[in-house]
Short mmCIF file of C-alpha atoms in Angstrom, two decimals:
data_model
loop_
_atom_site.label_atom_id
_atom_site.label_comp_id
_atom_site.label_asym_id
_atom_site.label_seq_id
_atom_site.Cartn_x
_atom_site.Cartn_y
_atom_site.Cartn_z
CA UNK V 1 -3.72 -26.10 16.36
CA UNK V 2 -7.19 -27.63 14.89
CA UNK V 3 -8.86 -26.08 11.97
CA UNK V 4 -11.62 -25.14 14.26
CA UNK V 5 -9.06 -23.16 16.74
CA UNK V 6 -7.64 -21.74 13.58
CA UNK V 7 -10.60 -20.33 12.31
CA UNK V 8 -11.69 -19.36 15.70
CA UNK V 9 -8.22 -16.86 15.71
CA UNK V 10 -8.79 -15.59 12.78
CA UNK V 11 -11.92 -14.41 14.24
CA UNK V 12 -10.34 -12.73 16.91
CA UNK V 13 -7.86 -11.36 14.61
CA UNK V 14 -10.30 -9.57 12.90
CA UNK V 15 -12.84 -8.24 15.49
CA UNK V 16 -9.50 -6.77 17.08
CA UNK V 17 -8.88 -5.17 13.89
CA UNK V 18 -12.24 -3.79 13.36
CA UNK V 19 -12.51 -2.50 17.00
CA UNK V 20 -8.83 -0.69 16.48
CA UNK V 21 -9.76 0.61 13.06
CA UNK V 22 -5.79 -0.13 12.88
CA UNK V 23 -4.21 -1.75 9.88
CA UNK V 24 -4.31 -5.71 10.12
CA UNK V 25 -1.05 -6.29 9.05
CA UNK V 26 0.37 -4.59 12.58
CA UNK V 27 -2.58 -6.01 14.29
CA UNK V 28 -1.51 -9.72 13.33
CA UNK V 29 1.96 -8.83 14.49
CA UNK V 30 0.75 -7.49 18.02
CA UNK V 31 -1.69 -10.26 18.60
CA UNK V 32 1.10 -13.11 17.32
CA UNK V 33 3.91 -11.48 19.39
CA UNK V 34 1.60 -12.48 22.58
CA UNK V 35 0.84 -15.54 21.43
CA UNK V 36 4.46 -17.37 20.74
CA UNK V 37 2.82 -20.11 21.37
CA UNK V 38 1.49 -20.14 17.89
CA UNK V 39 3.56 -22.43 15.69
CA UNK V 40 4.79 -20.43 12.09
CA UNK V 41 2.83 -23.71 10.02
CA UNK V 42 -0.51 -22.55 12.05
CA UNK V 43 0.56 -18.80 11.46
CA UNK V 44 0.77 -19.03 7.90
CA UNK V 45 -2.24 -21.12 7.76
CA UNK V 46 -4.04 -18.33 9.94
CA UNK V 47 -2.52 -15.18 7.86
CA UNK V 48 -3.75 -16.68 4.90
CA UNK V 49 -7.31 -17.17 6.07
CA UNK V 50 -7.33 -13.67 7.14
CA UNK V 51 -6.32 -11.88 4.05
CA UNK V 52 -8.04 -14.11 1.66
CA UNK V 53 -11.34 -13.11 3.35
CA UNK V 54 -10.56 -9.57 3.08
CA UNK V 55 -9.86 -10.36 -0.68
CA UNK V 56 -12.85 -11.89 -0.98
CA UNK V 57 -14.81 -9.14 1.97
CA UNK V 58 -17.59 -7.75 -0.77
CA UNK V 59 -18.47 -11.15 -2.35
CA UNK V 60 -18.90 -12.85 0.92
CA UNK V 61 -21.11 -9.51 2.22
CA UNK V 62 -23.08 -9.73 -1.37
CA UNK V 63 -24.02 -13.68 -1.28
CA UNK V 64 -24.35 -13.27 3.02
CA UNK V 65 -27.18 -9.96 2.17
CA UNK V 66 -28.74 -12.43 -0.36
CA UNK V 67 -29.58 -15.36 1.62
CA UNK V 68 -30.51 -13.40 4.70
CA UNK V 69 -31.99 -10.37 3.38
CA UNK V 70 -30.17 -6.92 3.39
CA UNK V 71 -32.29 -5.25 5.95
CA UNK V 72 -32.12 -8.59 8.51
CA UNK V 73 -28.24 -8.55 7.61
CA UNK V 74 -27.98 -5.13 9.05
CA UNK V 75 -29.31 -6.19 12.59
CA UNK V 76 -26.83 -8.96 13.13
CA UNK V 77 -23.55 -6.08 12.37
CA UNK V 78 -22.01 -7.93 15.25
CA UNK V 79 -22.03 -11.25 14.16
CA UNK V 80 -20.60 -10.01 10.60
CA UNK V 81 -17.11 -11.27 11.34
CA UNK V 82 -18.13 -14.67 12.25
CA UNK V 83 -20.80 -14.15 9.41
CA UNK V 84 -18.25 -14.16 7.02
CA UNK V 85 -16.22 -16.90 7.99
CA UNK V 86 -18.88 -19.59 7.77
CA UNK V 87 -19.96 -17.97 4.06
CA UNK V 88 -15.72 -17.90 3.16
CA UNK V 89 -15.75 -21.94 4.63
CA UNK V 90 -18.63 -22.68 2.62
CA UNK V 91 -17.79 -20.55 -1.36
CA UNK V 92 -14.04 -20.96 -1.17
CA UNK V 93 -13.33 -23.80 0.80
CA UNK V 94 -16.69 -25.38 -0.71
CA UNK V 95 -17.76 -26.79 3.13
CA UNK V 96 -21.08 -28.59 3.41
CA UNK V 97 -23.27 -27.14 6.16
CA UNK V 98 -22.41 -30.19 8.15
CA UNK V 99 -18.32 -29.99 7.93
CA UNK V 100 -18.56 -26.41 8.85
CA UNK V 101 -20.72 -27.49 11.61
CA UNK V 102 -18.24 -29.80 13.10
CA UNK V 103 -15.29 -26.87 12.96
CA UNK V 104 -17.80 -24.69 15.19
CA UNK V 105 -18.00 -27.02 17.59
CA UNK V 106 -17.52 -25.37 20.85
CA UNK V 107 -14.68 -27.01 22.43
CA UNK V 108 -11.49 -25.89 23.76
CA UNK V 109 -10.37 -23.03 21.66
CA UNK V 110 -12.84 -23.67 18.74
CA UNK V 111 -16.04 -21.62 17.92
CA UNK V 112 -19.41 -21.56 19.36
CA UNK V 113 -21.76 -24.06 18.19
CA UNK V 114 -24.16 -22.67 15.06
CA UNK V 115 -27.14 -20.84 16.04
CA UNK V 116 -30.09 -21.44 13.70
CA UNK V 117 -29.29 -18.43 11.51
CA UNK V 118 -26.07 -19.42 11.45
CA UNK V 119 -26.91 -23.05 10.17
CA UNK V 120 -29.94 -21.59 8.08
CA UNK V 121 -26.92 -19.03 5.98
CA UNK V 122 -24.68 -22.48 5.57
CA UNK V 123 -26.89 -24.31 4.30
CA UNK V 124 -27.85 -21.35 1.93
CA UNK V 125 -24.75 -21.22 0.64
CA UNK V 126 -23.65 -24.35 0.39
CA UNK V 127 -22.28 -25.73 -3.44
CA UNK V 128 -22.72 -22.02 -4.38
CA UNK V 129 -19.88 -20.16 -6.28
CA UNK V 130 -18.15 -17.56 -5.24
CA UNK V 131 -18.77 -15.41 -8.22
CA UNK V 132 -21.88 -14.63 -9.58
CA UNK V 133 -23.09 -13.02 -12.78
CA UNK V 134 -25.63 -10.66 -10.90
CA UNK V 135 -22.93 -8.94 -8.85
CA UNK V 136 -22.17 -5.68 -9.38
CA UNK V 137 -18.87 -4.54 -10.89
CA UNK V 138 -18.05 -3.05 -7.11
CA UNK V 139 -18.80 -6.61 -5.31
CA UNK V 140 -17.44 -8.58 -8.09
CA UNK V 141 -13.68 -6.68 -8.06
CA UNK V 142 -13.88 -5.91 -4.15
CA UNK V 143 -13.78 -2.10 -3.65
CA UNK V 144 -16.77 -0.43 -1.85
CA UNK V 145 -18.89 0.75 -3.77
CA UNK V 146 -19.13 5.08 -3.33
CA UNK V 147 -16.08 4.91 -5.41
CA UNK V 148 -17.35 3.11 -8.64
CA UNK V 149 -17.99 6.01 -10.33
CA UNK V 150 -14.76 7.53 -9.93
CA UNK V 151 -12.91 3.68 -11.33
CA UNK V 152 -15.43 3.15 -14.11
CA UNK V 153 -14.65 6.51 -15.16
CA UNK V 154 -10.72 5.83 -14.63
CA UNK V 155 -10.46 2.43 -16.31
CA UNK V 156 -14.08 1.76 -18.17
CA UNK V 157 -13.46 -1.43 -20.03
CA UNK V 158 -10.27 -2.34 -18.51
CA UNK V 159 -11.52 -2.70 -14.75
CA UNK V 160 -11.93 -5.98 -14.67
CA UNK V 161 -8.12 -6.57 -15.46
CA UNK V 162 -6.98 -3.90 -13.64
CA UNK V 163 -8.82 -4.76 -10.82
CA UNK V 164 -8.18 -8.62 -11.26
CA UNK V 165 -4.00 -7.27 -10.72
CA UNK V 166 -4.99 -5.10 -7.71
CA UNK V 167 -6.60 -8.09 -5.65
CA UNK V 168 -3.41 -10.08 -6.29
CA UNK V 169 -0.97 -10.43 -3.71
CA UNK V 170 2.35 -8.46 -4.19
CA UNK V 171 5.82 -9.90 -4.66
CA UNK V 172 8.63 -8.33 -2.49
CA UNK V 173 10.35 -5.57 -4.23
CA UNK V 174 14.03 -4.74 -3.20
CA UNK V 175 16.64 -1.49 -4.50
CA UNK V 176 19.62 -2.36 -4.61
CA UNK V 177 21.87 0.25 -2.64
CA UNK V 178 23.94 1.93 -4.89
CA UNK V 179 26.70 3.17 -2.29
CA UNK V 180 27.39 -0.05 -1.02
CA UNK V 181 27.09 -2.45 -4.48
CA UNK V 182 25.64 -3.39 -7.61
CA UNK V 183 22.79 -5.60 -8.67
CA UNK V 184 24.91 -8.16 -10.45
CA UNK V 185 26.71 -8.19 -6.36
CA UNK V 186 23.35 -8.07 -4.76
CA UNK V 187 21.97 -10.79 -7.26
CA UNK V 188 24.91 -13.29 -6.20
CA UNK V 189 24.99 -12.48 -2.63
CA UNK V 190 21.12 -13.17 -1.95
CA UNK V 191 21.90 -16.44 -4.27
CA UNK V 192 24.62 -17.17 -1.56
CA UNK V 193 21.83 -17.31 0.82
CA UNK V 194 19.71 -19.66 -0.73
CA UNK V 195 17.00 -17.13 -2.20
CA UNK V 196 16.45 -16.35 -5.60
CA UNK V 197 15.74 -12.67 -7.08
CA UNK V 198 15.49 -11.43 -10.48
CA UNK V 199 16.03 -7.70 -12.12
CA UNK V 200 12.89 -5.50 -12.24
CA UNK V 201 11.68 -4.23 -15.63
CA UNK V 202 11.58 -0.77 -14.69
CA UNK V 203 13.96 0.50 -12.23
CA UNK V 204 17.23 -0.28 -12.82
CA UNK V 205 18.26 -0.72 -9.31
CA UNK V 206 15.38 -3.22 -8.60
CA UNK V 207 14.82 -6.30 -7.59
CA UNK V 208 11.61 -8.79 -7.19
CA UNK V 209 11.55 -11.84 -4.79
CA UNK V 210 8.69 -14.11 -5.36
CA UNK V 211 9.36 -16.94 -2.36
CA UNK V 212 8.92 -15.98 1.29
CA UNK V 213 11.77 -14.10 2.93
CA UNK V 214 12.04 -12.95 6.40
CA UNK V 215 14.77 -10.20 5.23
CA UNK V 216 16.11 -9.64 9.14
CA UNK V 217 17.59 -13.00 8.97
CA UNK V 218 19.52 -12.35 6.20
CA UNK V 219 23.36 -11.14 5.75
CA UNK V 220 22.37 -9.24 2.25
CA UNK V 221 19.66 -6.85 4.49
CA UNK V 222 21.78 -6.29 7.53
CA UNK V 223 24.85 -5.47 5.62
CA UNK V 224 22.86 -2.62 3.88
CA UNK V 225 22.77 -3.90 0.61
CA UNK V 226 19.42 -4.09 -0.46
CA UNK V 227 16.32 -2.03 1.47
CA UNK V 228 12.35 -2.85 0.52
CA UNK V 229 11.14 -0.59 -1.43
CA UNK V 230 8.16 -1.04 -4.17
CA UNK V 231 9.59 -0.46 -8.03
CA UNK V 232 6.84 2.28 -8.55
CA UNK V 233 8.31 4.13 -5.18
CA UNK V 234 11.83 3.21 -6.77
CA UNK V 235 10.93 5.19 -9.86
CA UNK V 236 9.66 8.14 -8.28
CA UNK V 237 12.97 8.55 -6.11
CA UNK V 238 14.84 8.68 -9.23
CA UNK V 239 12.37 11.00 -11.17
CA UNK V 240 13.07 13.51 -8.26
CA UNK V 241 16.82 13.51 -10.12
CA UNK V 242 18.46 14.33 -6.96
CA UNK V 243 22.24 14.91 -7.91
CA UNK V 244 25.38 15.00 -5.66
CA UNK V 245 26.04 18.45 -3.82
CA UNK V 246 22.29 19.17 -4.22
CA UNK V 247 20.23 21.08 -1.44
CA UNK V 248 17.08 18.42 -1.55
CA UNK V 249 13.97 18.21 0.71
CA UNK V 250 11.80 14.81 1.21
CA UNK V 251 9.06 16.57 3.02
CA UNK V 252 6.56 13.57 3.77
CA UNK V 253 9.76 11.39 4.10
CA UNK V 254 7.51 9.17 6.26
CA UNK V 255 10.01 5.71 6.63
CA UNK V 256 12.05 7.02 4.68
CA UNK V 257 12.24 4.68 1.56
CA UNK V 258 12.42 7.73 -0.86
CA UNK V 259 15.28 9.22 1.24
CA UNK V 260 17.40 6.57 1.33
CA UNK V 261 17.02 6.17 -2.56
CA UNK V 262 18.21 9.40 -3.25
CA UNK V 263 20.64 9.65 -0.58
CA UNK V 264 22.05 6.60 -2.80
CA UNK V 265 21.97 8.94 -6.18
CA UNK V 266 23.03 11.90 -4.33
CA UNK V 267 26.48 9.71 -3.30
CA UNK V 268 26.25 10.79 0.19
CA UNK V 269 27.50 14.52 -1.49
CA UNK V 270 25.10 17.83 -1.05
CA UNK V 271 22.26 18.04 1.61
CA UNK V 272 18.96 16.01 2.23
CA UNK V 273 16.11 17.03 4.55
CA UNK V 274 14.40 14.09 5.53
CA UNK V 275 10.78 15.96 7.40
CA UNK V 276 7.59 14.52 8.67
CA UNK V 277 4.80 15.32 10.99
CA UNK V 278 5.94 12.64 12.95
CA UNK V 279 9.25 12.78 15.04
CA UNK V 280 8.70 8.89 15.77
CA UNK V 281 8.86 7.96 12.28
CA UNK V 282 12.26 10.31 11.70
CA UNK V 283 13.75 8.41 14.68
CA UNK V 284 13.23 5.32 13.22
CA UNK V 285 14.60 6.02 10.04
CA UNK V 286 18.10 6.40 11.67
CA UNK V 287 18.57 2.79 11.57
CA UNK V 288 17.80 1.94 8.29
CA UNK V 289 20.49 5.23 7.28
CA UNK V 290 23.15 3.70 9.10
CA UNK V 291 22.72 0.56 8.33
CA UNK V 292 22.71 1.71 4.46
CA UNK V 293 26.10 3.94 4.72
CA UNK V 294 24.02 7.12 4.74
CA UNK V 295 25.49 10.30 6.03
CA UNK V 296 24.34 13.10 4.03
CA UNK V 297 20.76 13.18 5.43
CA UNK V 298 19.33 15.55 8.65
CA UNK V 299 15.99 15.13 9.91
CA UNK V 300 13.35 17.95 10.42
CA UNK V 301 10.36 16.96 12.17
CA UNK V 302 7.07 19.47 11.10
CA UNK V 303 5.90 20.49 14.15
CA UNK V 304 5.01 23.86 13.73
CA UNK V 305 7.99 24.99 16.45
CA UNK V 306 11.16 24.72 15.52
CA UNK V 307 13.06 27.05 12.70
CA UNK V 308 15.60 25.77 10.42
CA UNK V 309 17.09 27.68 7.34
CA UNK V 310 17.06 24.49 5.75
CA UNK V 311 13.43 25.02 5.33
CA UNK V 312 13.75 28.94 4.17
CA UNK V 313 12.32 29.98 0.99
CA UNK V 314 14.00 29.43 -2.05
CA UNK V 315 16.91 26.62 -0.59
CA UNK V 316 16.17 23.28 -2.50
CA UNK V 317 17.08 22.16 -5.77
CA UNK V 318 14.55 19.61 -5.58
CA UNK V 319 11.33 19.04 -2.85
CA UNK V 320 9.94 15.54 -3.11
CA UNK V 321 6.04 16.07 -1.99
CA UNK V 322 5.20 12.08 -1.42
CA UNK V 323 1.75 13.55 0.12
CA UNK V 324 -0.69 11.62 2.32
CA UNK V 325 -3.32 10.01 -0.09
CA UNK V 326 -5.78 7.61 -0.17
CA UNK V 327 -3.62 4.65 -0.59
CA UNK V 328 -5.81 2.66 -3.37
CA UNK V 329 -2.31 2.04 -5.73
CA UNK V 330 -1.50 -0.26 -2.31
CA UNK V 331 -4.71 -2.49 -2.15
CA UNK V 332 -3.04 -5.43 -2.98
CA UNK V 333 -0.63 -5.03 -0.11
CA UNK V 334 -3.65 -3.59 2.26
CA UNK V 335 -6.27 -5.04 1.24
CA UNK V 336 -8.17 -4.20 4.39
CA UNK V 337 -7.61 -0.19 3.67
CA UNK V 338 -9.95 -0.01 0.79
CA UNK V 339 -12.57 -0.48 4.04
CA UNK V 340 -11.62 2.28 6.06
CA UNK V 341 -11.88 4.78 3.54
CA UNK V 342 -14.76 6.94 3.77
CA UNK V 343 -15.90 10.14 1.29
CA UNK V 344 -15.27 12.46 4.43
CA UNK V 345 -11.65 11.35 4.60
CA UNK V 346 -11.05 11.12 0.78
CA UNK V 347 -11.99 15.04 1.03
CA UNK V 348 -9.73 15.79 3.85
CA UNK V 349 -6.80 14.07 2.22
CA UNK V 350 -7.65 16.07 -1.20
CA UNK V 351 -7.54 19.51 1.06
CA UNK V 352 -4.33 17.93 2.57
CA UNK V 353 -2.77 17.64 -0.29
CA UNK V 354 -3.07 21.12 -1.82
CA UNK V 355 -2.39 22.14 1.79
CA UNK V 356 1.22 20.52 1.72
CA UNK V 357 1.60 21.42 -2.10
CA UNK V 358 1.05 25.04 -1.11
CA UNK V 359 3.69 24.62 1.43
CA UNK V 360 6.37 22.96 -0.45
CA UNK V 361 5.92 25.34 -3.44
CA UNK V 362 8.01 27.74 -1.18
CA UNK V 363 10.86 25.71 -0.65
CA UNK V 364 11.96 25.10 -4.48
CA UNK V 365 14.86 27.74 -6.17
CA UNK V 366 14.30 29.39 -9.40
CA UNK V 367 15.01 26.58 -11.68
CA UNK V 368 14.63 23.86 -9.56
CA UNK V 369 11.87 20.77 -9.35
CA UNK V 370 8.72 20.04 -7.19
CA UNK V 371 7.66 16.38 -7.56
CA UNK V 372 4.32 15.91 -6.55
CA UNK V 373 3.48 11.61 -6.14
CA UNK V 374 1.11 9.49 -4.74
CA UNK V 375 0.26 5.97 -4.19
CA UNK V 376 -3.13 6.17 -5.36
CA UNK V 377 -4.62 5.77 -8.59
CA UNK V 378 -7.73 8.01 -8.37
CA UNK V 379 -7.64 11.16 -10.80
CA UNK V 380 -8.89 13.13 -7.96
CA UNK V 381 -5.42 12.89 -6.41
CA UNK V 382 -3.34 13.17 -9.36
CA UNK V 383 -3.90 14.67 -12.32
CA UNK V 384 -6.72 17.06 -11.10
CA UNK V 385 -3.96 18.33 -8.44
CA UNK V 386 -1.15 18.72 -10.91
CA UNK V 387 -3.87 20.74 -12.96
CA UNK V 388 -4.61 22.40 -9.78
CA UNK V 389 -1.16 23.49 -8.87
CA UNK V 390 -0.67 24.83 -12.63
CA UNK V 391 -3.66 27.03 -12.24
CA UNK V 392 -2.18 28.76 -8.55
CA UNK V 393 1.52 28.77 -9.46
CA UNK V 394 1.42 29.79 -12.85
CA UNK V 395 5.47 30.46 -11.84
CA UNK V 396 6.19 26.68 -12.38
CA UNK V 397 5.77 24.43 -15.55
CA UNK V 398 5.50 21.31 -15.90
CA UNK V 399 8.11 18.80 -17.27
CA UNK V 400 6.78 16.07 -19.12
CA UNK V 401 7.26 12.61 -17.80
CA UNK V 402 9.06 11.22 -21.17
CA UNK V 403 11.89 13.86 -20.72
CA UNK V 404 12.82 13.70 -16.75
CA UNK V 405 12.64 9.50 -17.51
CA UNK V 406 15.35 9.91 -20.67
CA UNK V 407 17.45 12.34 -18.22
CA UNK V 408 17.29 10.27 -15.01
CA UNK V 409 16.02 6.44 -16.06
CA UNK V 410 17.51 6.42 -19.24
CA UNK V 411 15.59 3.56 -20.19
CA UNK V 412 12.71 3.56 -22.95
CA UNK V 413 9.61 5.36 -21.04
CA UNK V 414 6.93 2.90 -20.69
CA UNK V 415 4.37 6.00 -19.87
CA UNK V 416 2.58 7.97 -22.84
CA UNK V 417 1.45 11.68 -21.44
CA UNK V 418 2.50 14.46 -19.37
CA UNK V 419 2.77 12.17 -16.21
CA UNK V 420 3.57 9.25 -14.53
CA UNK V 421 0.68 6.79 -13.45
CA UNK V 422 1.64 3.08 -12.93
CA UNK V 423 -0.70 0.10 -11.77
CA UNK V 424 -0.22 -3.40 -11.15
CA UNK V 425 -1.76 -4.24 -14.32
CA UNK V 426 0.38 -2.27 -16.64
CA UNK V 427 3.78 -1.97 -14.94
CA UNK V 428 3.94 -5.36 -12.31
CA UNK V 429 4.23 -2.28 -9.71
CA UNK V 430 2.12 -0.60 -7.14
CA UNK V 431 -0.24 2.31 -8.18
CA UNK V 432 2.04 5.54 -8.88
CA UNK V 433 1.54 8.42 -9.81
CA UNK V 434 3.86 11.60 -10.34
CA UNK V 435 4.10 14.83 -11.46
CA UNK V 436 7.48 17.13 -12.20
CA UNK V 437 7.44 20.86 -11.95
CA UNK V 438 9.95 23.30 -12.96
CA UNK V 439 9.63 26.79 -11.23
CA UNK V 440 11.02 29.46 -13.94
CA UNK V 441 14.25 30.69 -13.29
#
């Protein structure tokens, strides 16, 4: 492909995404599985270009308002995407108005020629910077700006680093699977295949790839050795301290990384409940358990019909509560999600959450654990619910972070306070956060 017919996909890339309000991640996949065409050199060249504009979506908006005019900016919405690919050409590739004129060229498979705004914003921009001293903290760290008060609160003078963390890219996190080998095996036997992993700080069943790996190609992942899963969401499966012949309940199981992981601890001996909302995602999940040598684990979709007396009262040991949440502890793998949140559905997802809580409450045994988690790193999610849930259930306690790490971890806790939180910035993880619960026996 030419430059100009691989910026011209990345445009359609991301008006497709926009019009689907769908992640871009499974939008790319979709629009490259049509398009085989598409050589992997030109795909990587055209991923790249995608994301790195939706790192960089609030600078390009702030420099694209200030040569235009906010108010003018708003009546050419439509023209945003292609907007901010001529402003990304000219502050990060550092294009002169002419060289970006020559990529929109209008031939085969290229962009449309420059209208006069068009030219007028490139030649506005061009020899610019990217960053600018005059931009607020929101534009300058890319996350929209409704939620500043909540992160300036969170982090004060720390946002800039933790922010700075959160726009980077993630490594690839595996777990090792503890029922089929250890990491010392699966260390050697991704080695054997050419690709280089070391151990994870943290988890002790982790591991962190830094190269590109397309895992289905590899004997290590089809054997059932190692499964992707994010240190932080590592952690949390082992927090939940799910033991063998255990009654246990994942009840927002979702893909199922957290089930697997303590399927692993639970050494295939007791009984898992793997439930979701979503009968698709349970059906999917049965791959990934027999590929890992899981057999302890049933699946109970939460429809609202069917009756099990797995889900009675009183039956589990432990109930994981992974609840639905805003998602901003995965930014740096979604960059494009920090977008399509709105105040609305942060509010739903808050009533959610206490929803589900109230739910899974029922399910735990006198003396056993609730473990509340997220992905986000908002207090509204986290903390304020754990102080929530402490207020309505005065029947449960809660179990401070230090001691369920020294009884399940074992390794010197890296948190100070009741809970866990995690962030790129401090751990090398995702955003985490966790709370344990004890109900009194």
């Amino acid at each position: 492909m030419t430059p100009g017919a691989r910026i011209q996909t990345s445009i359609e890339l991301f008006n497709r995404a926009e019009s689907a309000r769908a992640p871009t991640d499974a939008v790319m996949d979709r629009f490259f599985r049509g398009k085989r065409y598409i050589g992997a050199k030109d795909r990587r060249s055209i991923a790249e270009r995608v994301y790195g504009e939706l790192r960089r979506r609030a600078r390009l908006d702030w420099w694209l308002a200030r040569v235009v005019g906010r108010n003018e900016l708003s009546a050419l919405d439509r023209q945003m995407v292609r907007l901010r690919a001529i402003a990304d050409l000219a502050l990060t590739d550092r294009m002169t108005a002419e060289d970006i004129s020559c990529l929109f060229n209008g031939s085969r498979h290229c962009p449309e020629p420059l209208n006069e705004i068009e030219k007028s914003i490139a030649g506005a921009l061009e020899g610019q910077p990217l960053d600018h001293p005059e931009m607020p903290n929101w534009v300058a760290f890319e996350y929209p700006g409704w939620l500043d008060p909540m992160f300036v609160e969170l982090w004060g003078d720390d946002l800039a680093r933790q922010f700075n963390a959160l726009s980077e890219p993630a490594a690839l996190d595996l777990r090792v699977n503890s029922l089929k080998c250890e990491r010392p095996e699966a260390i050697a036997s991704l080695s054997r295949e050419s690709i280089e992993s070391e151990a994870t700080q943290l988890s002790p069943l982790g591991l962190r790839i830094r190269q590109r790996v397309r895992l289905g190609g590899i004997d290590t992942f089809r054997n059932g050795l190692v499964e992707v899963q994010d240190e932080g969401s590592q952690l949390i499966a082992l927090l939940s301290d799910a033991k063998p012949g255990m009654t246990v309940i994942d009840y927002c199981a979702g893909a199922g990384g957290k089930t697997l992981a303590m399927a692993a601890t639970m050494n295939n001996k007791g009984t898992l409940v793997a439930c979701d909302i979503s009968e698709k995602r349970l059906y999917r999940m049965n791959d990934r358990l027999t590929r890992a040598g899981v057999s302890n684990v049933v699946t109970q979709p939460l429809d609202g019909r069917s009756a099990t007396p797995l889900l009675e009262p009183s039956v589990a040991d432990r109930v994981v509560l992974d609840v639905p949440c805003s998602g901003t502890g995965t930014w740096r793998r979604e960059p494009d999600a920090k977008w399509r949140l709105t105040p609305p559905e942060l509010e739903q997802t808050l009533e959610k959450q206490r929803r589900i809580t109230r739910t899974g409450q029922r399910l735990v045994k006198p003396g056993g654990r609730l473990i509340y988690a997220t992905c986000s790193v908002l207090p509204c999610e986290n903390e304020d619910q754990a102080k929530w849930f402490l207020t309505n259930h005065p029947d449960f306690e809660l179990v401070p972070i230090g001691q369920v790490w020294a009884e399940t971890v074992g390794t010197p806790c890296p948190i100070n306070g009741p809970y866990l939180r995690l962030s790129p910035a401090d751990n090398a993880t995702d955003g985490f956060f966790a709370a344990v619960f004890e109900r009194r026996k």
